[in-house]
Short mmCIF file of N, CA and C in Angstrom, two decimals:
data_model
loop_
_atom_site.label_atom_id
_atom_site.label_comp_id
_atom_site.label_asym_id
_atom_site.label_seq_id
_atom_site.Cartn_x
_atom_site.Cartn_y
_atom_site.Cartn_z
N MET A 474 -74.57 -148.45 155.02
CA MET A 474 -75.88 -148.46 155.22
C MET A 474 -76.24 -149.51 153.93
N ALA A 475 -75.34 -149.26 152.54
CA ALA A 475 -75.28 -149.46 151.39
C ALA A 475 -74.99 -151.47 151.89
N MET A 476 -73.85 -151.90 152.71
CA MET A 476 -73.47 -153.09 153.12
C MET A 476 -74.73 -153.82 153.87
N LEU A 477 -75.29 -152.82 154.56
CA LEU A 477 -76.31 -153.70 155.51
C LEU A 477 -77.34 -154.11 154.19
N THR A 478 -77.62 -153.42 153.21
CA THR A 478 -78.82 -153.42 152.41
C THR A 478 -78.54 -154.36 151.45
N LEU A 479 -77.16 -155.11 150.81
CA LEU A 479 -76.69 -155.97 150.00
C LEU A 479 -76.58 -157.30 151.13
N LEU A 480 -76.31 -157.12 152.01
CA LEU A 480 -76.36 -158.31 152.67
C LEU A 480 -77.69 -158.83 153.18
N ALA A 481 -78.69 -157.71 153.23
CA ALA A 481 -80.08 -158.45 153.70
C ALA A 481 -80.68 -159.07 152.34
N LEU A 482 -79.78 -158.00 151.33
CA LEU A 482 -80.54 -158.58 150.22
C LEU A 482 -81.06 -159.91 149.88
N PHE A 483 -79.52 -160.19 150.02
CA PHE A 483 -78.52 -161.82 149.59
C PHE A 483 -79.12 -162.19 150.38
N ASN A 484 -79.60 -161.77 151.76
CA ASN A 484 -79.96 -163.24 153.04
C ASN A 484 -78.88 -163.69 153.19
N SER A 485 -77.72 -162.85 153.81
CA SER A 485 -76.37 -163.59 154.04
C SER A 485 -75.64 -162.65 155.22
N THR A 486 -76.66 -162.10 156.13
CA THR A 486 -76.79 -161.07 157.42
C THR A 486 -75.25 -161.82 158.39
N SER A 487 -74.04 -161.38 158.26
CA SER A 487 -73.86 -161.98 159.94
C SER A 487 -72.48 -161.01 159.75
N TYR A 488 -71.96 -160.95 160.80
CA TYR A 488 -70.59 -159.77 161.35
C TYR A 488 -69.31 -159.84 160.40
N GLU A 489 -69.42 -161.25 159.94
CA GLU A 489 -68.15 -161.79 159.18
C GLU A 489 -68.24 -161.00 157.70
N TYR A 490 -69.23 -160.99 157.05
CA TYR A 490 -69.25 -160.20 156.22
C TYR A 490 -69.22 -159.22 156.10
N PHE A 491 -69.97 -158.41 156.79
CA PHE A 491 -70.52 -157.35 157.11
C PHE A 491 -68.52 -156.25 157.77
N PHE A 492 -67.93 -157.06 158.36
CA PHE A 492 -66.97 -156.61 158.51
C PHE A 492 -65.77 -156.38 157.00
N VAL A 493 -65.56 -157.38 156.70
CA VAL A 493 -65.23 -157.84 155.25
C VAL A 493 -65.29 -156.52 153.92
N LEU A 494 -66.65 -156.66 154.19
CA LEU A 494 -67.42 -155.45 153.54
C LEU A 494 -66.69 -153.93 153.44
N CYS A 495 -66.93 -154.08 154.89
CA CYS A 495 -66.53 -152.64 155.52
C CYS A 495 -64.99 -152.12 155.43
N LEU A 496 -64.19 -152.94 155.46
CA LEU A 496 -62.61 -153.24 155.23
C LEU A 496 -62.17 -153.21 154.22
N ILE A 497 -63.11 -153.40 153.15
CA ILE A 497 -62.48 -153.15 151.36
C ILE A 497 -63.08 -151.76 151.35
N GLY A 498 -63.95 -151.22 151.89
CA GLY A 498 -64.78 -150.09 151.56
C GLY A 498 -63.90 -148.92 151.79
N PHE A 499 -63.22 -149.27 152.92
CA PHE A 499 -62.42 -148.44 154.02
C PHE A 499 -61.28 -148.39 153.14
N LEU A 500 -60.99 -149.59 152.93
CA LEU A 500 -59.36 -149.10 152.03
C LEU A 500 -59.65 -148.20 150.74
N ILE A 501 -60.54 -148.98 150.31
CA ILE A 501 -60.78 -148.05 148.86
C ILE A 501 -60.65 -146.58 148.97
N ILE A 502 -61.69 -146.28 149.97
CA ILE A 502 -61.40 -144.65 150.47
C ILE A 502 -60.58 -143.50 150.60
N VAL A 503 -59.65 -144.64 151.30
CA VAL A 503 -58.26 -144.28 152.07
C VAL A 503 -57.23 -144.28 150.38
N GLU A 504 -57.50 -144.91 149.62
CA GLU A 504 -56.55 -144.95 149.08
C GLU A 504 -57.36 -143.46 147.98
N LEU A 505 -58.33 -143.23 147.58
CA LEU A 505 -59.29 -142.69 146.61
C LEU A 505 -58.72 -141.43 147.18
N SER A 506 -58.52 -140.84 148.68
CA SER A 506 -59.19 -139.49 149.34
C SER A 506 -57.50 -138.95 149.36
N GLY A 507 -56.14 -140.05 149.59
CA GLY A 507 -55.09 -139.81 149.68
C GLY A 507 -54.05 -139.10 148.39
N PRO A 508 -53.14 -137.66 148.33
CA PRO A 508 -52.84 -137.39 147.31
C PRO A 508 -51.53 -138.67 147.06
N PHE A 509 -51.07 -138.34 145.62
CA PHE A 509 -50.41 -139.44 145.12
C PHE A 509 -48.90 -138.85 145.30
N THR A 510 -48.85 -137.38 144.91
CA THR A 510 -47.17 -136.62 145.48
C THR A 510 -46.97 -136.49 147.24
N VAL A 511 -47.72 -136.56 147.67
CA VAL A 511 -47.08 -135.93 148.87
C VAL A 511 -47.71 -136.70 150.07
N ARG A 512 -46.88 -137.73 151.45
CA ARG A 512 -47.25 -138.34 152.23
C ARG A 512 -48.20 -137.72 153.39
N PRO A 513 -49.41 -137.56 153.32
CA PRO A 513 -49.53 -136.65 154.41
C PRO A 513 -49.32 -137.54 156.02
N ALA A 514 -49.30 -136.54 157.01
CA ALA A 514 -49.52 -136.86 158.07
C ALA A 514 -50.40 -138.16 158.96
N TRP A 515 -51.17 -137.42 158.16
CA TRP A 515 -52.50 -138.49 158.72
C TRP A 515 -52.58 -140.35 158.31
N ARG A 516 -51.91 -140.03 156.78
CA ARG A 516 -51.57 -141.32 156.95
C ARG A 516 -51.01 -142.69 157.59
N SER A 517 -50.00 -142.33 158.44
CA SER A 517 -49.75 -143.42 159.07
C SER A 517 -50.44 -143.72 160.32
N ARG A 518 -51.25 -143.06 160.79
CA ARG A 518 -52.12 -143.33 161.42
C ARG A 518 -53.87 -143.71 161.49
N VAL A 519 -53.77 -143.43 159.52
CA VAL A 519 -54.81 -144.60 158.99
C VAL A 519 -53.70 -145.78 158.87
N ASN A 520 -52.93 -146.13 158.63
CA ASN A 520 -51.91 -147.82 158.18
C ASN A 520 -52.16 -148.42 159.58
N ILE A 521 -51.96 -147.71 160.63
CA ILE A 521 -52.27 -148.65 162.08
C ILE A 521 -53.42 -149.29 162.12
N VAL A 522 -54.72 -148.45 161.82
CA VAL A 522 -56.03 -149.02 161.28
C VAL A 522 -56.45 -149.95 160.13
N ILE A 523 -55.78 -149.85 159.79
CA ILE A 523 -55.85 -150.73 158.41
C ILE A 523 -54.69 -152.19 158.39
N MET A 524 -54.13 -151.55 159.45
CA MET A 524 -52.96 -152.87 160.22
C MET A 524 -54.22 -154.32 161.68
N ILE A 525 -54.23 -153.29 161.92
CA ILE A 525 -55.57 -153.80 163.04
C ILE A 525 -56.88 -154.75 162.56
N GLY A 526 -57.24 -153.90 160.91
CA GLY A 526 -58.37 -154.48 160.36
C GLY A 526 -57.62 -156.33 159.36
N VAL A 527 -56.68 -156.28 159.25
CA VAL A 527 -56.03 -157.01 157.94
C VAL A 527 -55.95 -157.98 159.46
N ILE A 528 -55.04 -158.08 160.76
CA ILE A 528 -54.95 -158.63 161.74
C ILE A 528 -56.71 -159.22 161.52
N ILE A 529 -57.54 -158.46 161.72
CA ILE A 529 -58.85 -159.28 162.20
C ILE A 529 -59.42 -160.45 161.06
N PHE A 530 -59.33 -159.62 159.69
CA PHE A 530 -59.55 -160.37 158.42
C PHE A 530 -58.86 -161.79 158.72
N PHE A 531 -57.92 -161.91 159.08
CA PHE A 531 -57.00 -163.13 158.77
C PHE A 531 -57.75 -164.01 159.81
N LEU A 532 -58.00 -163.04 161.48
CA LEU A 532 -58.37 -164.53 162.23
C LEU A 532 -60.00 -164.83 161.88
N ILE A 533 -60.91 -163.94 160.97
CA ILE A 533 -61.63 -164.52 160.21
C ILE A 533 -61.79 -165.58 159.63
N VAL A 534 -60.92 -165.43 158.42
CA VAL A 534 -60.27 -165.88 157.68
C VAL A 534 -60.25 -167.36 158.46
N MET A 535 -59.25 -167.92 159.25
CA MET A 535 -58.44 -168.92 160.05
C MET A 535 -59.84 -169.29 160.83
N LYS A 536 -60.74 -168.86 161.23
CA LYS A 536 -61.90 -169.48 161.96
C LYS A 536 -62.38 -169.87 160.60
N LYS A 537 -62.73 -169.52 159.73
CA LYS A 537 -63.35 -170.04 158.10
C LYS A 537 -63.01 -171.44 157.74
N VAL A 538 -61.91 -171.63 157.78
CA VAL A 538 -60.96 -172.40 157.13
C VAL A 538 -61.22 -173.50 158.41
N LEU A 539 -61.20 -173.23 159.72
CA LEU A 539 -61.11 -174.07 160.67
C LEU A 539 -62.20 -175.10 160.84
N ASP A 540 -63.56 -174.15 160.66
CA ASP A 540 -64.81 -174.67 160.67
C ASP A 540 -64.71 -175.59 159.59
N VAL A 541 -64.64 -175.34 158.00
CA VAL A 541 -64.56 -176.20 157.00
C VAL A 541 -63.51 -177.57 157.44
N LEU A 542 -62.16 -177.44 158.07
CA LEU A 542 -61.52 -178.59 158.23
C LEU A 542 -62.06 -179.56 159.31
N ASN A 543 -63.34 -179.09 160.15
CA ASN A 543 -63.75 -179.50 161.90
C ASN A 543 -63.08 -179.67 162.48
N ILE A 544 -61.94 -178.15 162.79
CA ILE A 544 -61.22 -178.01 163.90
C ILE A 544 -61.59 -176.74 164.62
N SER A 545 -61.55 -177.29 166.54
CA SER A 545 -62.00 -176.32 167.14
C SER A 545 -61.27 -175.07 167.35
N MET A 546 -61.77 -173.88 167.68
CA MET A 546 -60.72 -172.93 168.16
C MET A 546 -61.66 -172.46 168.84
N VAL A 547 -60.71 -172.07 169.78
CA VAL A 547 -61.10 -171.28 170.86
C VAL A 547 -60.65 -169.26 170.76
N ILE A 548 -61.30 -168.49 171.17
CA ILE A 548 -60.64 -167.11 171.02
C ILE A 548 -61.76 -166.34 171.75
#
């Protein structure tokens, strides 16, 4: 809800910005919630979600770069 409020406040509502902000928030929560001395079993499952998020983030960045270069991309 905080992400949507900030995006609405700055009049920058788009799914790309929302996804990137949620991914950053998720990464912060995962890093702060995990213990430093022991690697819990749930961490391997979270790493899969993180990798999927990074791949989607990479696709968003590629789309933005190709838009700036005026090259069309089919997804």
